[in-house]
PDB file of C-alpha atoms in Angstrom:
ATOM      1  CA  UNK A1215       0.248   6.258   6.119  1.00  0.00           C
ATOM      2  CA  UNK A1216       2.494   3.284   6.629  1.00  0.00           C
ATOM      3  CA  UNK A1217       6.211   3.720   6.894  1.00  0.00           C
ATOM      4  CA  UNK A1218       9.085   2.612   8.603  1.00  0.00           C
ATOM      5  CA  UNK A1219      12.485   3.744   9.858  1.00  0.00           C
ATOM      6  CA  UNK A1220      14.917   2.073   7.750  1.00  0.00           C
ATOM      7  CA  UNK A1221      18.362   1.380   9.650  1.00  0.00           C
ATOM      8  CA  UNK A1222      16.973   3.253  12.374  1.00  0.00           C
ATOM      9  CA  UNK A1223      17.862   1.138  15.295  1.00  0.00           C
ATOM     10  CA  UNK A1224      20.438   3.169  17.006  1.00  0.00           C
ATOM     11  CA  UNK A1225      18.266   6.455  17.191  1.00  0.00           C
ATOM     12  CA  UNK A1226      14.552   5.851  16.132  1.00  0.00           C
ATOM     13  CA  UNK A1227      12.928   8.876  14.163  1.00  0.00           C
ATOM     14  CA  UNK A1228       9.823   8.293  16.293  1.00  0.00           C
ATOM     15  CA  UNK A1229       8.556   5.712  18.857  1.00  0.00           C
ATOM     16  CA  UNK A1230       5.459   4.716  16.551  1.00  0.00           C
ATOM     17  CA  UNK A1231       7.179   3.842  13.224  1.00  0.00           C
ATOM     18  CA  UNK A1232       8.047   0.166  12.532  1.00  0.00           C
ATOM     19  CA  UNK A1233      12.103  -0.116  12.485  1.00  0.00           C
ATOM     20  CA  UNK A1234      13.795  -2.618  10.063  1.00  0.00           C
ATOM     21  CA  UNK A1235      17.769  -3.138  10.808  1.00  0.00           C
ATOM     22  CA  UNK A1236      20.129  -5.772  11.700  1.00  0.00           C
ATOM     23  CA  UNK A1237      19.978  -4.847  15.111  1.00  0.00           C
ATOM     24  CA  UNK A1238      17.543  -7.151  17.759  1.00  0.00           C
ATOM     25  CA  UNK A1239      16.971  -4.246  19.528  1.00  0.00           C
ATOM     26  CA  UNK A1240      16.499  -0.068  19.319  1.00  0.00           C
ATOM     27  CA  UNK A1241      17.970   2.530  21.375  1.00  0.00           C
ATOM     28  CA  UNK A1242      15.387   2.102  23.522  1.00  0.00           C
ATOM     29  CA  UNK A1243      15.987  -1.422  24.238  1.00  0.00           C
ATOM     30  CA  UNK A1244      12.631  -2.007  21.978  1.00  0.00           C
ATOM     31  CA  UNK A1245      12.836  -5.162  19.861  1.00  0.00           C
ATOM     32  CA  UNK A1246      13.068  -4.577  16.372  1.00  0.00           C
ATOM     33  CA  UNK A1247      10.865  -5.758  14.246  1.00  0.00           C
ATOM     34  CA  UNK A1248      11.801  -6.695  10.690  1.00  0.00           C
ATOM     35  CA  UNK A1249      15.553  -7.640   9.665  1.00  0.00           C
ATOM     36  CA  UNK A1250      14.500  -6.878   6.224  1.00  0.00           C
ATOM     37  CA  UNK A1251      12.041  -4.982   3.942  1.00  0.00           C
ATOM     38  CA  UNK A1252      11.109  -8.530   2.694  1.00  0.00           C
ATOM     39  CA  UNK A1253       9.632  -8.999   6.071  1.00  0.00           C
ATOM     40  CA  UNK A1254       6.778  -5.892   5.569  1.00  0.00           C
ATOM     41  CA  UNK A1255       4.355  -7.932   3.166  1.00  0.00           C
ATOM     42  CA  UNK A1256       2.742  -4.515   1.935  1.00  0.00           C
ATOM     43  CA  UNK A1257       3.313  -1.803  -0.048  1.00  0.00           C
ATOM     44  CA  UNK A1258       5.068   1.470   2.315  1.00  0.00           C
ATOM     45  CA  UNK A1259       3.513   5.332   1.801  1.00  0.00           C
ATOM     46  CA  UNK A1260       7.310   6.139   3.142  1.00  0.00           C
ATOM     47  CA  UNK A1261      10.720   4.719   3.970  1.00  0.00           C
ATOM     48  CA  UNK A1262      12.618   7.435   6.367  1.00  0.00           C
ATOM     49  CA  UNK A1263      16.601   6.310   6.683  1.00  0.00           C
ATOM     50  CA  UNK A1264      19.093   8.226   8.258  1.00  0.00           C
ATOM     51  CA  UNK A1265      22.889   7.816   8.460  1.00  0.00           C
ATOM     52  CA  UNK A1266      22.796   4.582   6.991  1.00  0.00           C
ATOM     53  CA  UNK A1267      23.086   4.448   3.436  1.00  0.00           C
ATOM     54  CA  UNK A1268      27.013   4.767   4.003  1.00  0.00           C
ATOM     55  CA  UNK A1269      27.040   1.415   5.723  1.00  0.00           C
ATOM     56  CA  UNK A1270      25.539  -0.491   3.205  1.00  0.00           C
ATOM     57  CA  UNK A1271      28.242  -2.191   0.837  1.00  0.00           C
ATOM     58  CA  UNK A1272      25.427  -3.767  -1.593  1.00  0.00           C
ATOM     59  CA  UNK A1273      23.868  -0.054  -2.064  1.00  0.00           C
ATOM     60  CA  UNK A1274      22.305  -0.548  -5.648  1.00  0.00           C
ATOM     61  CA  UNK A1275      21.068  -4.005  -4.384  1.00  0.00           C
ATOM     62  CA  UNK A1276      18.888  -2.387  -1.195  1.00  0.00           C
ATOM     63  CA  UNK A1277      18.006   0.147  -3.131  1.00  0.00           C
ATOM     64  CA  UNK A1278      16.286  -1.758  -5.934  1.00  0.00           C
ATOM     65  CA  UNK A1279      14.690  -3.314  -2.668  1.00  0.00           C
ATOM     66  CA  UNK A1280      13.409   0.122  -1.260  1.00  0.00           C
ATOM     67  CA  UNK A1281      11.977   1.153  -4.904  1.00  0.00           C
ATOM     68  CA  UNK A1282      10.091  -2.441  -5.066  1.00  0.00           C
ATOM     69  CA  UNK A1283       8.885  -1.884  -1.808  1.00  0.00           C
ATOM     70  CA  UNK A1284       7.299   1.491  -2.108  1.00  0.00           C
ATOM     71  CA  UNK A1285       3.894   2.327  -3.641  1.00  0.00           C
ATOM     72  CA  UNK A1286       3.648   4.073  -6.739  1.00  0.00           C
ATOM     73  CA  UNK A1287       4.083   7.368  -5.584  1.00  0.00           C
ATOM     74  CA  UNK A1288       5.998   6.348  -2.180  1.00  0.00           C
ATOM     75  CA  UNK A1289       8.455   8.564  -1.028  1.00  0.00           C
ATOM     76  CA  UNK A1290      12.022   7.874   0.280  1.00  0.00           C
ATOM     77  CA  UNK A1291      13.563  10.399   2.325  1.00  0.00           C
ATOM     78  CA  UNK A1292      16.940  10.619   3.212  1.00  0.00           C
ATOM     79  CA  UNK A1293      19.044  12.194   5.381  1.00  0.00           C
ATOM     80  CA  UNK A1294      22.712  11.205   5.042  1.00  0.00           C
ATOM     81  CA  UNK A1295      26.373  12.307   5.538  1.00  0.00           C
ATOM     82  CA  UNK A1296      28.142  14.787   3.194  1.00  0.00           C
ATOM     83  CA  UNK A1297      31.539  14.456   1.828  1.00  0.00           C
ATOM     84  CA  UNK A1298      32.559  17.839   3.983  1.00  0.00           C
ATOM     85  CA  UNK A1299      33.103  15.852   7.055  1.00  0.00           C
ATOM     86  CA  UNK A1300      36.098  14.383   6.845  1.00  0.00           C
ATOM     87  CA  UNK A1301      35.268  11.983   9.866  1.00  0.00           C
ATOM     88  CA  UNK A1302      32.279  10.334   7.652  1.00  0.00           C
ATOM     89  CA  UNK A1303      34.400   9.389   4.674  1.00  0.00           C
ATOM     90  CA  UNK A1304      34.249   5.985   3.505  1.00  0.00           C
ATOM     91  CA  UNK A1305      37.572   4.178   4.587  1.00  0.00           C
ATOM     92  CA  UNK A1306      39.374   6.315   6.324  1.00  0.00           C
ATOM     93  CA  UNK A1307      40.514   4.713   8.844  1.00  0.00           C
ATOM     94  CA  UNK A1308      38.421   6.350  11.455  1.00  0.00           C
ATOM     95  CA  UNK A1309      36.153   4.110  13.941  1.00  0.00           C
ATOM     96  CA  UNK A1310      33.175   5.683  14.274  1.00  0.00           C
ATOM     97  CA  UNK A1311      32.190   3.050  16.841  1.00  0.00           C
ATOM     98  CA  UNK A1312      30.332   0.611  14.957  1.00  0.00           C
ATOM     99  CA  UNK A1313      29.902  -0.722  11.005  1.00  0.00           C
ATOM    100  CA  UNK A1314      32.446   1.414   8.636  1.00  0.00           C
ATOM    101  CA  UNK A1315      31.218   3.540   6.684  1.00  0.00           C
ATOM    102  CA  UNK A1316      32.003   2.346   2.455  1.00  0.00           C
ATOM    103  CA  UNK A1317      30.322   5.311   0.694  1.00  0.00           C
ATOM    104  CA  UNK A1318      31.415   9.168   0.803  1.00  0.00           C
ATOM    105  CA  UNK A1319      28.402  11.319  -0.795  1.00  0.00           C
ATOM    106  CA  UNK A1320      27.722  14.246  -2.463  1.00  0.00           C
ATOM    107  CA  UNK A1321      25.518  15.697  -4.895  1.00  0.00           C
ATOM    108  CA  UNK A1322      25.997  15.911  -8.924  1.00  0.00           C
ATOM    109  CA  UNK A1323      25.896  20.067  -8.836  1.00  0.00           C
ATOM    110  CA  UNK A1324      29.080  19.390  -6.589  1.00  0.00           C
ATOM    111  CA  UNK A1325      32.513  19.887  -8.144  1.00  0.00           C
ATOM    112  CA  UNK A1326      35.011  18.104  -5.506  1.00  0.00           C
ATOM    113  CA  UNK A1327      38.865  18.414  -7.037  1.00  0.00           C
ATOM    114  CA  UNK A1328      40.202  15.916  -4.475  1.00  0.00           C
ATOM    115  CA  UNK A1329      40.640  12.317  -4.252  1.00  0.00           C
ATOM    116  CA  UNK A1330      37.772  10.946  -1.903  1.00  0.00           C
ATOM    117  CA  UNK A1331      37.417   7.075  -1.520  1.00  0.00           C
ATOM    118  CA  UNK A1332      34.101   5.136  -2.680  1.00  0.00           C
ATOM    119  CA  UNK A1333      32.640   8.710  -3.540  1.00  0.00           C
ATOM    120  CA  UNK A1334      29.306   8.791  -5.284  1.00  0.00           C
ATOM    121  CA  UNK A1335      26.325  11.434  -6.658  1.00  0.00           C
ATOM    122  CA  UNK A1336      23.352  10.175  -4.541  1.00  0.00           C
ATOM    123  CA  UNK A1337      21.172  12.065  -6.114  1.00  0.00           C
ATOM    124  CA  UNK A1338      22.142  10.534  -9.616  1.00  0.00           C
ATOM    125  CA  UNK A1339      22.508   7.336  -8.141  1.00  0.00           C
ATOM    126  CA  UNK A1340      18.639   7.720  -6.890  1.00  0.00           C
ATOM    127  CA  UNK A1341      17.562   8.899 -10.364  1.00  0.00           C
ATOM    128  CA  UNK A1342      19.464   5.361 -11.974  1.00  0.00           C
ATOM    129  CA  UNK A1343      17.438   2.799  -9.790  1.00  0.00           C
ATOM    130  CA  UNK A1344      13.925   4.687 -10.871  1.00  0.00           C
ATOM    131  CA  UNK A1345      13.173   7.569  -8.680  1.00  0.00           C
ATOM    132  CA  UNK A1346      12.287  11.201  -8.922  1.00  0.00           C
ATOM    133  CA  UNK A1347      14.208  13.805  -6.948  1.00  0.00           C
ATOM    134  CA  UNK A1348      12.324  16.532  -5.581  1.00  0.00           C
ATOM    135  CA  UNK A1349      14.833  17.632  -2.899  1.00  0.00           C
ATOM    136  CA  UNK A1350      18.531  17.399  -2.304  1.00  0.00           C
ATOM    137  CA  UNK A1351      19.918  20.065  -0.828  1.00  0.00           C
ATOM    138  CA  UNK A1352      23.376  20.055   1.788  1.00  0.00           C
ATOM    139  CA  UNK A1353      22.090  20.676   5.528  1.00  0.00           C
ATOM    140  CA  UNK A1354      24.116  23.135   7.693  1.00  0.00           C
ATOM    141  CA  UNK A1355      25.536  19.918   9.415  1.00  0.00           C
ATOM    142  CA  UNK A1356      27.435  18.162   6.911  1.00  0.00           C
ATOM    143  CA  UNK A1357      24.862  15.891   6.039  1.00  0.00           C
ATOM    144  CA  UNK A1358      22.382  15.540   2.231  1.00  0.00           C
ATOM    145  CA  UNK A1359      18.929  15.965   2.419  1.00  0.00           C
ATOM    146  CA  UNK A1360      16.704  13.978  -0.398  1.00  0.00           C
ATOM    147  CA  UNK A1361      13.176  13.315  -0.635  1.00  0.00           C
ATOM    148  CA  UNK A1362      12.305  11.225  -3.793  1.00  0.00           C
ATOM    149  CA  UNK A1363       9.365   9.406  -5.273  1.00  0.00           C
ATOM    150  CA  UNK A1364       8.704   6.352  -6.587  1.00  0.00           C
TER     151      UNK A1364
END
């Protein structure tokens, strides 16, 4: 299958999938790869990211990215932080020790009575640029799981 670790620079899913992010270099002092998905120059079986989505302030314009650059039938799977943790909220004046984070998540089943900044339904927002949810679920860890198909 090909894949790659999208925004994966600061802790790489695995040492044998390509890595596109703005960094030069991985965790491991690797260089990475591709800056973009533009760079690839195939269709991807998968695109992993994790804890980066809430970085990225032109969401809906990476994402139309990710669906064009998955096969039909690619998957896109997600792991990303929940609106529970305070600490991960978009704006909130907390450094995290590198980019801000400019999106607070949750899912649409989630009912949340209090005013959270930049706060969005990923799994809605997903469905609105094309793709088909087959899992979101809240981990035990404060974060959303999603795997979704192209």
């Amino acid at each position: 299958l090909k894949g790659v670790d999208f925004g994966g620079a600061q802790r790489p899913i695995s040492s044998h999938l390509d890595i596109i992010d703005l960094d030069l270099v991985d965790y491991y002092k690797r260089p990475v790869k591709f800056n973009s998905l533009s760079q690839i120059g195939h269709e991807l079986d998968f695109i992993f990211s994790s804890h980066t989505f809430e970085h990225i302030p032109n969401l809906d314009d990476i994402l139309v990215e990710i669906y064009d650059a998955l096969k039909v039938g690619g998957k896109l799977i997600v792991n990303l932080p929940s609106y529970t943790c305070v600490r991960w909220r978009a704006n909130n004046g907390i450094d995290m020790g590198g980019t801000p984070h400019v999106h607070t998540f949750k899912l649409s089943k989630t009912n949340v009575e209090e005013e959270i900044n930049n706060l969005r339904d990923i799994d809605t927002l997903l469905e609105n640029h094309g793709f088909k949810v087959s899992l979101a679920e809240y981990a035990g860890d404060n974060n959303i799981i999603l795997i979704v198909e192209k």
